[in-house]
PDB file of C-alpha atoms (C1' of nucleotides) in Angstrom:
ATOM      1  CA  MET A   1      -9.700 -35.728 -18.292  1.00 50.00           C
ATOM      2  CA  SER A   2      -6.721 -37.353 -19.663  1.00 44.00           C
ATOM      3  CA  HIS A   3      -7.086 -40.362 -17.523  1.00 49.00           C
ATOM      4  CA  PHE A   4      -9.119 -42.781 -19.519  1.00 55.00           C
ATOM      5  CA  GLY A   5      -9.714 -46.313 -18.597  1.00 48.00           C
ATOM      6  CA  ARG A   6      -9.065 -45.618 -14.954  1.00 58.00           C
ATOM      7  CA  SER A   7     -12.688 -45.897 -14.007  1.00 63.00           C
ATOM      8  CA  GLY A   8     -13.705 -48.357 -16.633  1.00 62.00           C
ATOM      9  CA  PRO A   9     -15.782 -47.629 -19.674  1.00 62.00           C
ATOM     10  CA  PRO A  10     -17.843 -44.438 -19.264  1.00 63.00           C
ATOM     11  CA  ASP A  11     -20.769 -45.271 -21.459  1.00 67.00           C
ATOM     12  CA  ILE A  12     -21.026 -47.378 -24.520  1.00 64.00           C
ATOM     13  CA  ARG A  13     -24.500 -46.938 -25.868  1.00 68.00           C
ATOM     14  CA  ASP A  14     -23.765 -45.586 -29.285  1.00 79.00           C
ATOM     15  CA  THR A  15     -20.087 -45.204 -29.712  1.00 86.00           C
ATOM     16  CA  TYR A  16     -17.687 -46.308 -32.373  1.00 90.00           C
ATOM     17  CA  SER A  17     -14.584 -48.138 -31.358  1.00 92.00           C
ATOM     18  CA  LEU A  18     -11.435 -47.710 -33.358  1.00 94.00           C
ATOM     19  CA  LEU A  19      -8.461 -49.925 -33.046  1.00 95.00           C
ATOM     20  CA  VAL A  20      -5.052 -48.313 -33.301  1.00 96.00           C
ATOM     21  CA  LEU A  21      -2.249 -50.674 -34.097  1.00 95.00           C
ATOM     22  CA  ASN A  22       1.390 -50.384 -34.974  1.00 94.00           C
ATOM     23  CA  ILE A  23       1.882 -47.779 -32.328  1.00 95.00           C
ATOM     24  CA  THR A  24       5.039 -47.522 -30.318  1.00 94.00           C
ATOM     25  CA  PHE A  25       5.317 -49.175 -26.947  1.00 92.00           C
ATOM     26  CA  ARG A  26       5.794 -45.797 -25.419  1.00 91.00           C
ATOM     27  CA  THR A  27       2.692 -44.194 -26.802  1.00 92.00           C
ATOM     28  CA  THR A  28       0.100 -43.492 -24.170  1.00 92.00           C
ATOM     29  CA  ALA A  29      -3.575 -42.613 -24.259  1.00 92.00           C
ATOM     30  CA  ASP A  30      -2.759 -39.010 -23.508  1.00 91.00           C
ATOM     31  CA  ASP A  31      -0.724 -38.878 -26.659  1.00 92.00           C
ATOM     32  CA  LEU A  32      -3.458 -40.344 -28.791  1.00 94.00           C
ATOM     33  CA  PHE A  33      -6.306 -38.457 -27.263  1.00 94.00           C
ATOM     34  CA  PRO A  34      -5.396 -35.004 -28.660  1.00 94.00           C
ATOM     35  CA  LEU A  35      -4.478 -36.600 -31.914  1.00 93.00           C
ATOM     36  CA  PHE A  36      -7.800 -38.329 -32.367  1.00 95.00           C
ATOM     37  CA  ASP A  37      -9.782 -35.654 -30.656  1.00 93.00           C
ATOM     38  CA  LYS A  38      -8.750 -33.158 -33.274  1.00 93.00           C
ATOM     39  CA  TYR A  39     -10.550 -35.139 -35.927  1.00 93.00           C
ATOM     40  CA  GLY A  40     -13.646 -35.834 -33.893  1.00 93.00           C
ATOM     41  CA  GLU A  41     -15.173 -36.178 -30.496  1.00 92.00           C
ATOM     42  CA  VAL A  42     -13.379 -38.905 -28.616  1.00 94.00           C
ATOM     43  CA  VAL A  43     -15.484 -40.493 -25.924  1.00 91.00           C
ATOM     44  CA  ASP A  44     -12.827 -42.702 -24.438  1.00 91.00           C
ATOM     45  CA  VAL A  45      -9.319 -43.854 -25.107  1.00 93.00           C
ATOM     46  CA  PHE A  46      -7.971 -46.994 -23.621  1.00 93.00           C
ATOM     47  CA  ILE A  47      -4.703 -48.826 -24.059  1.00 93.00           C
ATOM     48  CA  PRO A  48      -4.550 -52.412 -22.826  1.00 93.00           C
ATOM     49  CA  ARG A  49      -1.473 -53.132 -20.817  1.00 91.00           C
ATOM     50  CA  ASP A  50       0.189 -56.178 -19.495  1.00 86.00           C
ATOM     51  CA  ARG A  51      -1.044 -57.187 -16.079  1.00 82.00           C
ATOM     52  CA  ARG A  52       2.274 -58.668 -15.097  1.00 83.00           C
ATOM     53  CA  THR A  53       4.706 -56.101 -16.325  1.00 85.00           C
ATOM     54  CA  GLY A  54       2.374 -53.213 -17.036  1.00 85.00           C
ATOM     55  CA  ASP A  55       3.858 -52.325 -20.381  1.00 88.00           C
ATOM     56  CA  SER A  56       1.809 -51.250 -23.340  1.00 92.00           C
ATOM     57  CA  ARG A  57       1.007 -53.958 -25.840  1.00 93.00           C
ATOM     58  CA  GLY A  58       1.430 -51.735 -28.801  1.00 94.00           C
ATOM     59  CA  PHE A  59      -2.165 -50.949 -29.624  1.00 95.00           C
ATOM     60  CA  ALA A  60      -4.908 -48.708 -28.334  1.00 95.00           C
ATOM     61  CA  PHE A  61      -8.671 -48.323 -28.578  1.00 94.00           C
ATOM     62  CA  VAL A  62     -10.292 -45.046 -29.402  1.00 94.00           C
ATOM     63  CA  ARG A  63     -14.004 -44.500 -29.106  1.00 93.00           C
ATOM     64  CA  TYR A  64     -15.757 -41.898 -31.135  1.00 93.00           C
ATOM     65  CA  LYS A  65     -19.184 -40.456 -30.655  1.00 90.00           C
ATOM     66  CA  TYR A  66     -20.070 -40.351 -34.307  1.00 92.00           C
ATOM     67  CA  ALA A  67     -19.309 -42.665 -37.138  1.00 91.00           C
ATOM     68  CA  ASP A  68     -18.473 -39.951 -39.597  1.00 91.00           C
ATOM     69  CA  GLU A  69     -15.808 -38.619 -37.291  1.00 94.00           C
ATOM     70  CA  ALA A  70     -14.502 -42.059 -36.636  1.00 94.00           C
ATOM     71  CA  GLN A  71     -14.329 -42.785 -40.317  1.00 92.00           C
ATOM     72  CA  LYS A  72     -12.636 -39.495 -40.865  1.00 92.00           C
ATOM     73  CA  ALA A  73     -10.069 -40.209 -38.212  1.00 94.00           C
ATOM     74  CA  VAL A  74      -9.433 -43.621 -39.651  1.00 93.00           C
ATOM     75  CA  GLU A  75      -8.689 -42.205 -43.049  1.00 92.00           C
ATOM     76  CA  LYS A  76      -6.673 -39.338 -41.657  1.00 92.00           C
ATOM     77  CA  LEU A  77      -4.860 -40.938 -38.776  1.00 93.00           C
ATOM     78  CA  ASP A  78      -4.388 -44.208 -40.537  1.00 93.00           C
ATOM     79  CA  GLY A  79      -0.800 -44.186 -41.611  1.00 92.00           C
ATOM     80  CA  ARG A  80       0.095 -41.216 -39.502  1.00 92.00           C
ATOM     81  CA  ASN A  81       3.576 -41.053 -38.107  1.00 92.00           C
ATOM     82  CA  VAL A  82       3.360 -41.131 -34.341  1.00 92.00           C
ATOM     83  CA  ASP A  83       6.453 -41.102 -32.187  1.00 89.00           C
ATOM     84  CA  GLY A  84       8.476 -42.031 -35.215  1.00 89.00           C
ATOM     85  CA  ARG A  85       6.355 -44.984 -36.194  1.00 92.00           C
ATOM     86  CA  GLU A  86       3.431 -45.388 -38.507  1.00 92.00           C
ATOM     87  CA  ILE A  87       0.234 -46.221 -36.722  1.00 95.00           C
ATOM     88  CA  ARG A  88      -2.625 -48.302 -38.027  1.00 94.00           C
ATOM     89  CA  VAL A  89      -6.188 -47.172 -37.433  1.00 95.00           C
ATOM     90  CA  GLN A  90      -9.182 -49.337 -38.202  1.00 93.00           C
ATOM     91  CA  PHE A  91     -12.604 -50.158 -36.826  1.00 93.00           C
ATOM     92  CA  ALA A  92     -12.667 -52.546 -33.924  1.00 92.00           C
ATOM     93  CA  LYS A  93     -14.231 -55.875 -34.719  1.00 86.00           C
ATOM     94  CA  TYR A  94     -14.341 -57.598 -31.384  1.00 85.00           C
ATOM     95  CA  GLY A  95     -15.501 -56.191 -28.071  1.00 81.00           C
ATOM     96  CA  PRO A  96     -14.452 -56.679 -24.435  1.00 78.00           C
ATOM     97  CA  ASN A  97     -17.776 -58.174 -23.477  1.00 74.00           C
ATOM     98  CA  ALA A  98     -20.559 -59.773 -25.433  1.00 65.00           C
ATOM     99  CA  GLU A  99     -21.238 -56.460 -27.020  1.00 70.00           C
ATOM    100  CA  ARG A 100     -22.628 -56.450 -30.510  1.00 73.00           C
ATOM    101  CA  ILE A 101     -20.297 -54.596 -32.761  1.00 77.00           C
ATOM    102  CA  HIS A 102     -21.491 -53.694 -36.199  1.00 76.00           C
ATOM    103  CA  LYS A 103     -19.008 -51.926 -38.408  1.00 76.00           C
ATOM    104  CA  GLY A 104     -17.149 -50.688 -35.376  1.00 73.00           C
ATOM    105  CA  ARG A 105     -20.341 -49.512 -33.802  1.00 81.00           C
ATOM    106  CA  ILE A 106     -21.405 -50.882 -30.458  1.00 76.00           C
ATOM    107  CA  VAL A 107     -25.109 -51.533 -30.498  1.00 75.00           C
ATOM    108  CA  GLU A 108     -26.889 -53.010 -27.545  1.00 65.00           C
ATOM    109  CA  GLU A 109     -29.131 -55.552 -29.108  1.00 63.00           C
ATOM    110  CA  LEU A 110     -30.457 -58.106 -26.717  1.00 59.00           C
ATOM    111  CA  PRO A 111     -30.942 -61.664 -27.969  1.00 56.00           C
ATOM    112  CA  ARG A 112     -34.418 -62.119 -29.446  1.00 58.00           C
ATOM    113  CA  THR A 113     -34.857 -65.802 -29.189  1.00 53.00           C
ATOM    114  CA  SER A 114     -31.795 -67.065 -27.426  1.00 46.00           C
ATOM    115  CA  GLY A 115     -28.131 -66.289 -27.284  1.00 41.00           C
ATOM    116  CA  ARG A 116     -27.404 -69.643 -28.756  1.00 44.00           C
ATOM    117  CA  SER A 117     -26.127 -68.297 -32.021  1.00 42.00           C
ATOM    118  CA  ARG A 118     -23.365 -66.534 -30.212  1.00 39.00           C
ATOM    119  CA  SER A 119     -20.718 -68.966 -31.258  1.00 40.00           C
ATOM    120  CA  ARG A 120     -18.740 -67.698 -34.186  1.00 40.00           C
ATOM    121  CA  SER A 121     -16.277 -69.294 -36.452  1.00 40.00           C
ATOM    122  CA  PRO A 122     -13.126 -69.996 -34.497  1.00 45.00           C
ATOM    123  CA  ARG A 123     -10.206 -68.376 -36.209  1.00 42.00           C
ATOM    124  CA  PRO A 124      -6.541 -69.284 -35.867  1.00 47.00           C
ATOM    125  CA  ARG A 125      -5.891 -65.644 -35.147  1.00 42.00           C
ATOM    126  CA  TYR A 126      -6.161 -66.264 -31.475  1.00 42.00           C
ATOM    127  CA  ARG A 127      -4.019 -64.324 -29.096  1.00 45.00           C
ATOM    128  CA  ASP A 128      -0.694 -65.510 -30.350  1.00 44.00           C
ATOM    129  CA  ARG A 129       1.226 -62.500 -29.252  1.00 48.00           C
ATOM    130  CA  GLU A 130       0.790 -63.399 -25.628  1.00 45.00           C
ATOM    131  CA  TYR A 131       1.855 -66.918 -26.282  1.00 45.00           C
ATOM    132  CA  LYS A 132       4.946 -65.772 -28.063  1.00 46.00           C
ATOM    133  CA  ARG A 133       5.811 -63.426 -25.281  1.00 44.00           C
ATOM    134  CA  ARG A 134       4.947 -65.741 -22.464  1.00 43.00           C
ATOM    135  CA  SER A 135       6.443 -68.857 -23.935  1.00 41.00           C
ATOM    136  CA  ARG A 136      10.113 -68.298 -23.540  1.00 40.00           C
ATOM    137  CA  SER A 137      11.335 -71.796 -22.935  1.00 40.00           C
ATOM    138  CA  ARG A 138       8.444 -73.397 -21.230  1.00 41.00           C
ATOM    139  CA  SER A 139       5.630 -75.437 -22.603  1.00 40.00           C
ATOM    140  CA  GLN A 140       2.213 -74.001 -22.021  1.00 41.00           C
ATOM    141  CA  SER A 141      -1.228 -75.226 -22.748  1.00 41.00           C
ATOM    142  CA  ARG A 142      -4.477 -73.497 -23.497  1.00 39.00           C
ATOM    143  CA  GLY A 143      -5.325 -73.809 -19.838  1.00 40.00           C
ATOM    144  CA  ARG A 144      -2.630 -71.359 -19.001  1.00 40.00           C
ATOM    145  CA  ARG A 145      -5.115 -68.695 -18.073  1.00 38.00           C
ATOM    146  CA  GLU A 146      -6.843 -70.959 -15.634  1.00 42.00           C
ATOM    147  CA  ARG A 147      -3.653 -71.791 -13.866  1.00 42.00           C
ATOM    148  CA  ASP A 148      -2.604 -68.177 -13.925  1.00 41.00           C
ATOM    149  CA  ARG A 149      -5.790 -67.305 -12.223  1.00 39.00           C
ATOM    150  CA  TYR A 150      -4.865 -69.367  -9.223  1.00 41.00           C
ATOM    151  CA  HIS A 151      -1.191 -68.782  -8.621  1.00 40.00           C
ATOM    152  CA  ASP A 152       2.174 -69.332 -10.126  1.00 41.00           C
ATOM    153  CA  ARG A 153       3.302 -71.146  -7.068  1.00 40.00           C
ATOM    154  CA  GLU A 154       3.297 -74.442  -8.871  1.00 40.00           C
ATOM    155  CA  ARG A 155       5.579 -73.092 -11.538  1.00 41.00           C
ATOM    156  CA  ASP A 156       8.024 -71.577  -9.075  1.00 40.00           C
ATOM    157  CA  TYR A 157       7.958 -74.689  -7.040  1.00 39.00           C
ATOM    158  CA  ARG A 158       9.065 -76.833  -9.926  1.00 39.00           C
ATOM    159  CA  ARG A 159      11.486 -74.214 -10.986  1.00 40.00           C
ATOM    160  CA  SER A 160      13.360 -73.875  -7.755  1.00 40.00           C
ATOM    161  CA  SER A 161      12.919 -77.346  -6.464  1.00 42.00           C
ATOM    162  CA  ARG A 162      12.910 -79.616  -9.441  1.00 41.00           C
ATOM    163  CA  SER A 163      15.757 -78.505 -11.605  1.00 42.00           C
ATOM    164  CA  PRO A 164      17.232 -75.238 -12.862  1.00 42.00           C
ATOM    165  CA  SER A 165      16.821 -76.278 -16.458  1.00 41.00           C
ATOM    166  CA  VAL A 166      13.741 -78.112 -17.494  1.00 41.00           C
ATOM    167  CA  SER A 167      13.529 -79.928 -20.789  1.00 39.00           C
ATOM    168  CA  PRO A 168      10.024 -79.484 -22.177  1.00 41.00           C
ATOM    169  CA  ASP A 169      11.198 -80.981 -25.431  1.00 39.00           C
ATOM    170  CA  TYR A 170      10.263 -84.385 -24.217  1.00 39.00           C
ATOM    171  CA  ARG A 171       6.716 -83.546 -25.068  1.00 39.00           C
ATOM    172  CA  LYS A 172       7.723 -83.000 -28.653  1.00 40.00           C
ATOM    173  CA  HIS A 173       8.506 -86.648 -29.112  1.00 38.00           C
ATOM    174  CA  SER A 174       5.678 -88.340 -30.930  1.00 37.00           C
ATOM    175  CA  GLY A 175       6.166 -91.902 -29.787  1.00 39.00           C
ATOM    176  CA  ARG A 176       6.487 -90.903 -26.236  1.00 39.00           C
ATOM    177  CA  GLY A 177       4.713 -93.990 -24.989  1.00 39.00           C
ATOM    178  CA  LYS A 178       7.055 -96.272 -26.835  1.00 42.00           C
ATOM    179  CA  TYR A 179      10.120 -94.345 -25.809  1.00 40.00           C
ATOM    180  CA  ASP A 180       8.882 -94.183 -22.301  1.00 41.00           C
ATOM    181  CA  ASP A 181       8.433 -97.904 -22.240  1.00 42.00           C
ATOM    182  CA  VAL A 182      11.860 -98.464 -23.703  1.00 42.00           C
ATOM    183  CA  ARG A 183      13.395 -96.026 -21.332  1.00 41.00           C
ATOM    184  CA  ARG A 184      11.754 -97.700 -18.426  1.00 42.00           C
ATOM    185  CA  SER A 185      12.980-101.041 -19.591  1.00 44.00           C
ATOM    186  CA  ARG A 186      16.508 -99.770 -19.978  1.00 44.00           C
ATOM    187  CA  SER A 187      16.349 -98.067 -16.668  1.00 43.00           C
ATOM    188  CA  ARG A 188      15.501-101.372 -15.176  1.00 42.00           C
ATOM    189  CA  SER A 189      18.357-103.155 -16.869  1.00 40.00           C
ATOM    190  CA  TYR A 190      20.957-100.483 -16.420  1.00 38.00           C
ATOM    191  CA  SER A 191      20.793 -97.783 -13.846  1.00 40.00           C
ATOM    192  CA  SER A 192      23.098 -95.619 -15.928  1.00 39.00           C
ATOM    193  CA  GLY A 193      21.640 -95.067 -19.324  1.00 39.00           C
ATOM    194  CA  SER A 194      18.619 -92.874 -18.916  1.00 40.00           C
ATOM    195  CA  PRO A 195      19.229 -89.327 -20.177  1.00 42.00           C
ATOM    196  CA  ILE A 196      17.010 -87.999 -17.453  1.00 37.00           C
ATOM    197  CA  ARG A 197      18.273 -88.198 -13.944  1.00 40.00           C
ATOM    198  CA  ARG A 198      15.397 -89.463 -11.922  1.00 37.00           C
ATOM    199  CA  SER A 199      17.463 -89.517  -8.768  1.00 42.00           C
ATOM    200  CA  PRO A 200      15.306 -88.032  -6.030  1.00 45.00           C
ATOM    201  CA  SER A 201      18.406 -87.253  -4.022  1.00 40.00           C
ATOM    202  CA  PRO A 202      21.476 -86.908  -6.205  1.00 43.00           C
ATOM    203  CA  LYS A 203      23.481 -85.850  -3.209  1.00 42.00           C
ATOM    204  CA  ARG A 204      22.980 -89.187  -1.569  1.00 39.00           C
ATOM    205  CA  SER A 205      23.719 -91.047  -4.736  1.00 38.00           C
ATOM    206  CA  SER A 206      26.849 -89.031  -5.246  1.00 37.00           C
ATOM    207  CA  SER A 207      28.056 -90.008  -1.824  1.00 38.00           C
ATOM    208  CA  PRO A 208      30.148 -93.143  -2.161  1.00 43.00           C
ATOM    209  CA  HIS A 209      29.765 -93.529   1.509  1.00 40.00           C
ATOM    210  CA  SER A 210      27.456 -96.505   1.380  1.00 39.00           C
ATOM    211  CA  THR A 211      26.652 -98.874  -1.441  1.00 39.00           C
ATOM    212  CA  PRO A 212      23.136-100.125  -0.946  1.00 45.00           C
ATOM    213  CA  ARG A 213      23.478-102.159  -4.091  1.00 42.00           C
ATOM    214  CA  LYS A 214      23.844-105.530  -2.476  1.00 45.00           C
ATOM    215  CA  GLY A 215      21.219-104.650   0.101  1.00 42.00           C
ATOM    216  CA  SER A 216      18.091-106.667  -0.646  1.00 41.00           C
ATOM    217  CA  ALA A 217      15.845-104.688   1.664  1.00 44.00           C
ATOM    218  CA  ASP A 218      16.753-101.465  -0.054  1.00 44.00           C
ATOM    219  CA  GLU A 219      16.133-102.901  -3.449  1.00 40.00           C
ATOM    220  CA  LYS A 220      12.669-104.021  -2.472  1.00 42.00           C
ATOM    221  CA  ASN A 221      11.861-100.597  -1.218  1.00 43.00           C
ATOM    222  CA  HIS A 222      13.383 -98.921  -4.219  1.00 37.00           C
ATOM    223  CA  GLU A 223      11.520-100.825  -6.863  1.00 40.00           C
ATOM    224  CA  PRO A 224       8.304-102.182  -5.491  1.00 42.00           C
ATOM    225  CA  SER A 225       6.776-102.031  -8.944  1.00 40.00           C
ATOM    226  CA  SER A 226       8.738-105.109 -10.013  1.00 39.00           C
ATOM    227  CA  HIS A 227       6.624-107.081  -7.673  1.00 38.00           C
ATOM    228  CA  SER A 228       3.429-105.763  -9.135  1.00 39.00           C
ATOM    229  CA  ARG A 229       4.486-106.422 -12.666  1.00 40.00           C
ATOM    230  CA  SER A 230       5.402-109.972 -11.858  1.00 42.00           C
ATOM    231  CA  VAL A 231       1.907-110.728 -10.683  1.00 45.00           C
ATOM    232  CA  SER A 232       0.167-108.677 -13.355  1.00 42.00           C
ATOM    233  CA  PRO A 233       0.768-109.985 -16.858  1.00 33.00           C
TER     234      PRO A 233
ATOM    235  C1'  DG B   1      17.271 -51.469 -22.515  1.00 52.36           C
ATOM    236  C1'  DT B   2      14.993 -55.506 -26.163  1.00 52.36           C
ATOM    237  C1'  DT B   3      10.038 -57.097 -29.454  1.00 52.36           C
ATOM    238  C1'  DG B   4       5.984 -55.813 -33.759  1.00 52.36           C
ATOM    239  C1'  DA B   5       1.004 -59.431 -35.353  1.00 52.36           C
ATOM    240  C1'  DG B   6      -3.003 -58.129 -33.394  1.00 52.36           C
ATOM    241  C1'  DC B   7      -8.560 -56.698 -30.839  1.00 52.36           C
ATOM    242  C1'  DG B   8     -10.014 -53.843 -24.799  1.00 52.36           C
ATOM    243  C1'  DT B   9     -10.559 -52.220 -19.044  1.00 52.36           C
ATOM    244  C1'  DT B  10     -13.959 -51.029 -13.812  1.00 52.36           C
TER     245       DT B  10
END
DNA sequence: GTTGAGCGTT
């Protein structure tokens, strides 16, 4: 009975979803169920957790059977001290699926003409919390979820094979193209001057065993692009 | 072990 969210949503035909925020990271659904159930009939209680770590995000969803009870719980439980921290209770605005939520109430209203008017005004209130948590010292794009869906092998590969410390700050530079061009030009003039070590095999370069500097064959193989540039103005 | 604006799962 206490296990909610284990078998998915029970039934959401006419239920009111309440969003509980500001709760502690240790608060569980079992702790909120008796608290909200005392003020009304709770249909389901679910607390989203992190799929990587499994920790609570700090907010929970409580579904009531009636709006009056939900409203009552919001006014009563809103600002209640739970686990030593004040919680925030309010009606849920957004739903997990394309469910129509009106004033916290989930109403199944199928599209009359066409679900074209489903697009709403994009708000900057996107999921920033995940970005803040995820982005420790690595640049991520909006396509993070897509790449996450596949595998993190690419990330680990670069991490353990490329370099222990990556510098994603290079993306911050505005005139990257210009700098890149300048850097390339300098790299061509002087081998030692680029802040980024592009040496594919630093171990070999570090070995003063052989000095393929005077070698012409090696130079041709090392920089074949010079040939292309010479013929392409 | 940590954190603190927000919007959800089978």
